[in-house]
Short mmCIF file of C-alpha atoms in Angstrom, two decimals:
data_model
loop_
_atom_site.label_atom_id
_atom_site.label_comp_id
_atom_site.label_asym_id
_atom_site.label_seq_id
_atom_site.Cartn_x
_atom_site.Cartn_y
_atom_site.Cartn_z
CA UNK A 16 -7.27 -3.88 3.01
CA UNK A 17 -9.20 -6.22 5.52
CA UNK A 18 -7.59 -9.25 6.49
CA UNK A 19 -10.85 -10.96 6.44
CA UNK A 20 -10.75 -10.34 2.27
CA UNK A 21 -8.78 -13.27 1.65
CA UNK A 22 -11.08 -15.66 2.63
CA UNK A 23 -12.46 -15.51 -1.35
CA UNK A 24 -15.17 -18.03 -2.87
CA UNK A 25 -13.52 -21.51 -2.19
CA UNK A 26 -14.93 -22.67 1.14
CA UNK A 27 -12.67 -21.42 3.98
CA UNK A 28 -10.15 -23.17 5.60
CA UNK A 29 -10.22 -24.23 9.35
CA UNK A 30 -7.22 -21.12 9.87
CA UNK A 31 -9.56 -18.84 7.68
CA UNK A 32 -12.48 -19.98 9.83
CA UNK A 33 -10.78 -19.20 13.29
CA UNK A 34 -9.47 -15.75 11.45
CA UNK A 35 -13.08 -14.92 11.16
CA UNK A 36 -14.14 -15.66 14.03
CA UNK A 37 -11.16 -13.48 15.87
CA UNK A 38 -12.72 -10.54 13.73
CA UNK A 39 -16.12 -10.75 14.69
CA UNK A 40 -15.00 -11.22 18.31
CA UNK A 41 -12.64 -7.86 17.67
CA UNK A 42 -15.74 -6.10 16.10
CA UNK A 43 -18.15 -6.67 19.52
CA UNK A 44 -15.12 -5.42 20.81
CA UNK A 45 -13.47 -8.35 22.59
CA UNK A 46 -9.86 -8.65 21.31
CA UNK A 47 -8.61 -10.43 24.00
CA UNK A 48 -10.97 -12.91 23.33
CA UNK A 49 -9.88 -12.40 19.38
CA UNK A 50 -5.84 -12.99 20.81
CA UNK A 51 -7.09 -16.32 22.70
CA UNK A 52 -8.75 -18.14 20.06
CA UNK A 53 -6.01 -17.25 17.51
CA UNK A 54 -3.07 -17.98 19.73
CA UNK A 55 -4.79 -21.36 20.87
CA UNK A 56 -5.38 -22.03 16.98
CA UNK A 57 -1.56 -21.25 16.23
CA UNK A 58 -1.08 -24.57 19.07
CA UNK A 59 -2.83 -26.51 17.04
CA UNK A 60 -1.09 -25.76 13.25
CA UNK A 61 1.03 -28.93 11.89
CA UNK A 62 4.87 -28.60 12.01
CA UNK A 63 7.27 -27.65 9.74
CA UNK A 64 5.84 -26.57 6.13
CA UNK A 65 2.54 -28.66 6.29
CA UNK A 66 1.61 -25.85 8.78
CA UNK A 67 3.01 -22.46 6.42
CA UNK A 68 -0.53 -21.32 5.35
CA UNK A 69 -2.12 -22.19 8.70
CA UNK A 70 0.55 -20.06 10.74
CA UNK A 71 0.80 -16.99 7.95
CA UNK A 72 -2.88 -16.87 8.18
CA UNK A 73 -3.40 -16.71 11.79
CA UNK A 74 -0.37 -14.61 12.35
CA UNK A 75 -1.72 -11.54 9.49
CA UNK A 76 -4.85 -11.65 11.46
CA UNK A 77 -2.92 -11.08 14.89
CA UNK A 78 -0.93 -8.38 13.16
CA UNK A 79 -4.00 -6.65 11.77
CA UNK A 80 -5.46 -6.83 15.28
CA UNK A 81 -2.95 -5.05 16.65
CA UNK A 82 -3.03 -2.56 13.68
CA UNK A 83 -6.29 -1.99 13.67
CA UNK A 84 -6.10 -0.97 17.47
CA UNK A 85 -3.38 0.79 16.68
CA UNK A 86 -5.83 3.21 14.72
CA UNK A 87 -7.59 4.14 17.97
CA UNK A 88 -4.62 5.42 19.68
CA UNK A 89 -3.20 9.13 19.33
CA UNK A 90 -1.26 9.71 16.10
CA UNK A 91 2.14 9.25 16.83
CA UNK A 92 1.84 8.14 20.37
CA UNK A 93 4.56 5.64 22.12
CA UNK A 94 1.65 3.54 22.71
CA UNK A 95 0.71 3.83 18.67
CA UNK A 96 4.48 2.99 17.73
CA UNK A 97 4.64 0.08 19.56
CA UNK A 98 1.45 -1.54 18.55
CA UNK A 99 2.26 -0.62 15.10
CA UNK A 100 5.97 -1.94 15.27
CA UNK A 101 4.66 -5.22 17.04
CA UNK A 102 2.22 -5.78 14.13
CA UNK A 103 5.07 -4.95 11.72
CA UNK A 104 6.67 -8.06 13.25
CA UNK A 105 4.11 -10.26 12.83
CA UNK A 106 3.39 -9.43 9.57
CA UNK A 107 6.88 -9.90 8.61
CA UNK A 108 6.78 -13.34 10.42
CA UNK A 109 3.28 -14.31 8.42
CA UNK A 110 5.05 -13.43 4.93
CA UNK A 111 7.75 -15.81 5.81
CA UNK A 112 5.13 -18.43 5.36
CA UNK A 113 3.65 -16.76 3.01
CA UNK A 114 5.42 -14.45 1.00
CA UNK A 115 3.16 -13.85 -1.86
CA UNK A 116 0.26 -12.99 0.53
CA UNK A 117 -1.44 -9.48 -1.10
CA UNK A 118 -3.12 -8.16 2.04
CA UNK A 119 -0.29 -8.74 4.40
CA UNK A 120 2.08 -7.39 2.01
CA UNK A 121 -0.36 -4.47 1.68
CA UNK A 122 -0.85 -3.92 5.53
CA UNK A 123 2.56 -4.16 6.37
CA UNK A 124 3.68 -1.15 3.55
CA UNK A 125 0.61 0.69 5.71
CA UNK A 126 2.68 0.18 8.76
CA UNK A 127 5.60 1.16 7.11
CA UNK A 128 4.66 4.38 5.78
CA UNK A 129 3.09 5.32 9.03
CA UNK A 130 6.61 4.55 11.02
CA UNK A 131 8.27 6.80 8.47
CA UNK A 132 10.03 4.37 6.25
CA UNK A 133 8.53 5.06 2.47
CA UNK A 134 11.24 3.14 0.99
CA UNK A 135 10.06 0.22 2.57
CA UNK A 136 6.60 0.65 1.88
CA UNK A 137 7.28 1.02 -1.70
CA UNK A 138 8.70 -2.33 -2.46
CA UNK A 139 6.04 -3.76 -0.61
CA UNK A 140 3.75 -2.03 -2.54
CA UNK A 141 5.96 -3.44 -5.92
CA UNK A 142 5.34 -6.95 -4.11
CA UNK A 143 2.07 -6.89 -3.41
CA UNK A 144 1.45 -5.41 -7.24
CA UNK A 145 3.69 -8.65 -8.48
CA UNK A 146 2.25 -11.16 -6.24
CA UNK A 147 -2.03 -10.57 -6.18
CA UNK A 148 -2.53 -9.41 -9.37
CA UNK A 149 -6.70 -9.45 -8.67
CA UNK A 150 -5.51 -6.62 -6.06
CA UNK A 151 -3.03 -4.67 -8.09
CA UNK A 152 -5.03 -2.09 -8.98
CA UNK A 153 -5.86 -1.61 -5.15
CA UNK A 154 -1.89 -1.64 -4.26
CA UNK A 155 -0.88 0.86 -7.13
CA UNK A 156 -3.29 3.34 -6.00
CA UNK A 157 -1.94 2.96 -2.44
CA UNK A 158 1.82 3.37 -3.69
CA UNK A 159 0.30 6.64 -5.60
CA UNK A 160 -0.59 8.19 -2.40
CA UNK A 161 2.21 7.28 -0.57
CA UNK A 162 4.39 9.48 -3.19
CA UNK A 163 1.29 12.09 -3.31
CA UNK A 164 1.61 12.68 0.15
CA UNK A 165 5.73 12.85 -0.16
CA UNK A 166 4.87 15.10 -3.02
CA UNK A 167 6.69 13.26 -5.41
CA UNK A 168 4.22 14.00 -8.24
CA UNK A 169 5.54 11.94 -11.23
CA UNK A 170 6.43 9.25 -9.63
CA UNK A 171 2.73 9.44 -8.33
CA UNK A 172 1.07 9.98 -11.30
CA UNK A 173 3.22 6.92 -13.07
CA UNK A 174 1.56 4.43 -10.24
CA UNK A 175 -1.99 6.06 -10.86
CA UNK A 176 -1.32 5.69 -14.96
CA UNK A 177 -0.32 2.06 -13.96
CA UNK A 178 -3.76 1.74 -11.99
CA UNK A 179 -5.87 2.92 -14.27
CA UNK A 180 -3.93 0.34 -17.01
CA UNK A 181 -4.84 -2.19 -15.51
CA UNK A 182 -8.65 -1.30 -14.77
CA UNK A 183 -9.61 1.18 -17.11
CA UNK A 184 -13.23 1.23 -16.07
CA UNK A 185 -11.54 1.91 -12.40
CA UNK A 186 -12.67 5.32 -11.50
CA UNK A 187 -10.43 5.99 -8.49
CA UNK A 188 -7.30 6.27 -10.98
CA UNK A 189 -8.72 8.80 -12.87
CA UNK A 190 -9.86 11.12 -10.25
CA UNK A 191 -6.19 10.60 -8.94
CA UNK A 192 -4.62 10.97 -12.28
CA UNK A 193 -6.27 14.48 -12.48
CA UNK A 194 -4.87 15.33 -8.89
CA UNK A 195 -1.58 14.91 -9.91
CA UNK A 196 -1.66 16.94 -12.76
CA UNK A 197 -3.43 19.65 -10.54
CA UNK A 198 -1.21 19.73 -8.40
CA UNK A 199 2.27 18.52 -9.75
CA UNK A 200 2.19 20.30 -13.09
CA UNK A 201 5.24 21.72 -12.32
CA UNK A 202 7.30 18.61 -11.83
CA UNK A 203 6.34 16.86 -14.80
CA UNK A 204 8.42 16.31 -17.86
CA UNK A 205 7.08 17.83 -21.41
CA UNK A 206 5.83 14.18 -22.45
CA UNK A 207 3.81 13.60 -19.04
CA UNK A 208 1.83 17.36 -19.61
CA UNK A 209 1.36 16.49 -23.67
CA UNK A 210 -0.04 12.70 -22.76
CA UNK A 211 -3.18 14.85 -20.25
CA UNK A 212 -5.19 15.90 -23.64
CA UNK A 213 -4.79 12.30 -24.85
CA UNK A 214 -6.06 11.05 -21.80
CA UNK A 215 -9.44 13.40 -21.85
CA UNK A 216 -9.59 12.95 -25.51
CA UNK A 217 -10.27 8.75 -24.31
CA UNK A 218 -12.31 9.89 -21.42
CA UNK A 219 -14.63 11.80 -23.44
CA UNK A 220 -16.78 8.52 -24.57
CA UNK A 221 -15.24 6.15 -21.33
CA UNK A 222 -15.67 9.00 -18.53
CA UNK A 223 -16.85 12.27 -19.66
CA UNK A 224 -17.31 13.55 -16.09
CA UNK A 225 -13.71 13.13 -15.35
CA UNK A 226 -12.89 14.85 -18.88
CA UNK A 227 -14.63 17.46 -18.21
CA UNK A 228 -13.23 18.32 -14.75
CA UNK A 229 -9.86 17.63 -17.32
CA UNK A 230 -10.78 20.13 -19.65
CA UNK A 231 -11.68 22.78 -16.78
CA UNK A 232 -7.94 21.93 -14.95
CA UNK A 233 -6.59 23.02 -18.42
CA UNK A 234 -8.80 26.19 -18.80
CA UNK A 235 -7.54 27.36 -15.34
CA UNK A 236 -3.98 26.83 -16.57
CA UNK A 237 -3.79 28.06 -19.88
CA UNK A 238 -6.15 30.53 -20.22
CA UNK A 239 -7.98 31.70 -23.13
CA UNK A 240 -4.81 30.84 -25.86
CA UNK A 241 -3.79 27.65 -27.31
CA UNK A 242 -4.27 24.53 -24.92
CA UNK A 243 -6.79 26.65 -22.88
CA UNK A 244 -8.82 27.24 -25.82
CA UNK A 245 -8.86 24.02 -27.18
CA UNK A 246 -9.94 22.54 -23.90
CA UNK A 247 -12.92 25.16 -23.69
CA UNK A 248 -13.86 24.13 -26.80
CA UNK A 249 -13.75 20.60 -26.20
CA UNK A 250 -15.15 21.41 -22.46
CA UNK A 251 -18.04 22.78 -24.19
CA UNK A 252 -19.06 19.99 -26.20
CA UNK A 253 -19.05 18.19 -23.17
CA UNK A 254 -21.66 20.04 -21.77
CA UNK A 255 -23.64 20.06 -25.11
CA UNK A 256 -24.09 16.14 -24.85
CA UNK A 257 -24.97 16.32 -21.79
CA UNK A 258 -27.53 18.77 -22.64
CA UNK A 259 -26.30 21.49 -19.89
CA UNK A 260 -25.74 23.99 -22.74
CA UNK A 261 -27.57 24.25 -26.54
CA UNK A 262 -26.23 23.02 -29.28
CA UNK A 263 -26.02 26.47 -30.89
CA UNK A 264 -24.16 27.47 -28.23
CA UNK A 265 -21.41 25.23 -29.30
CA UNK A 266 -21.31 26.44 -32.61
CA UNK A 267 -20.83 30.19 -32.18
CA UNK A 268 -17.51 28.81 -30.44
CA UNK A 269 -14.34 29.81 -32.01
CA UNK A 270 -13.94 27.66 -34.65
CA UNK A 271 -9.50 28.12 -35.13
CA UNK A 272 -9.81 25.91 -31.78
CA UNK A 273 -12.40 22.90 -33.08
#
């Protein structure tokens, strides 16, 4: 999530101004440039905790400099880890000003998941989630494929349930949600499977493109008996109100499975 995203509809203050200036300097592609104006801005913050909100804010924006560089290096690189580790720093140092700051929480479990320390990221994630509620649906969805890409499918699926709670007009949840269960089926207790026909039952009237990709997961699964049936059935009506297949068609389905 961009730094530059916290700067919301109240005019911006004179930190948030200098922050935005660093990133447009950073975008034409001078960063030094970027590093000057924030450092000499840092100078120029009031002491002690008159100046918190001044320093966290230019300090996340050095940080996510440094990240955001850190992109353009080779995966895994010395160069990458130390850009990566210094930005770690600074983000840690801006969340001691501010430590309910969403973004730099955010950016900072980024870091940590890409130097290998999930745990970490996690609870950041859990803080962020806590502390920028507006955001939360943003962070959960992050924490989801953090344990996606540790395979740790209910534990994914649970943050992408907790998404889509929260927003459930949200369609990146969903999609997710369906990703687990493709995937993870195997890992997931009897009341996680038995909640998925509940879910495309809602989905039917809220998101009947994601039901019937649902319904389609369950036919490859189950087959023609029982759950597989039922989903066919309910797959097909789908279709029928969309108008891809007739309404007759529908009703020469088996009927033990409406």
């Amino acid at each position: 999530q961009a730094l530059g995203a916290q700067v919301g509809a109240q005019a911006p203050t004179p930190a948030q101004q200098v922050s935005q200036k660093a990133l447009k300097l950073a975008e034409a592609g001078d960063v030094q440039a970027a590093q000057r104006e924030l450092a000499q801005a840092q100078s120029a913050c009031a002491a002690e905790a008159e100046g918190s909100s001044c320093r966290g804010t230019l300090t996340s924006t050095l940080a996510y400099l440094n990240q955001r560089q850190s992109a353009l290096l080779p995966i895994g690189s010395e160069a990458q880890k130390q850009l990566l580790t210094a930005a770690a720093e600074q983000y840690r140092q801006a969340l001691r000003e501010m430590p309910n700051d969403g973004p730099a929480l955010n950016n900072l479990a980024q870091i940590e998941a890409a130097l290998g320390r999930s745990t970490e990221a996690h609870q950041l994630y859990e803080r962020a989630i806590g502390a920028d509620p507006a955001s939360a649906v943003f962070y959960a969805v992050q924490s989801g494929d953090l344990y996606t890409r540790e395979k740790s499918w209910p534990t994914a699926l649970q943050q992408y349930k907790r998404a889509a709670g929260r927003d459930p007009q949200a369609k990146t949840p969903r999609w997710r949600i369906l990703n687990a269960y493709r995937n993870g089926y195997e890992q997931l207790s009897d009341a996680a499977r038995e909640e998925l026909p509940q879910l495309l039952g809602m989905w039917e009237t809220t998101a009947p493109d994601a039901a019937r990709v649902g319904y389609e997961l369950q036919m490859e699964r189950f087959g023609a008996e029982g759950e597989g049936e039922r989903a066919f059935v309910r797959w097909a009506v789908l279709l029928a109100r969309q108008q891809s297949i007739s309404q007759d068609a529908v009703a020469a389905l088996p009927t033990r499975a409406a």
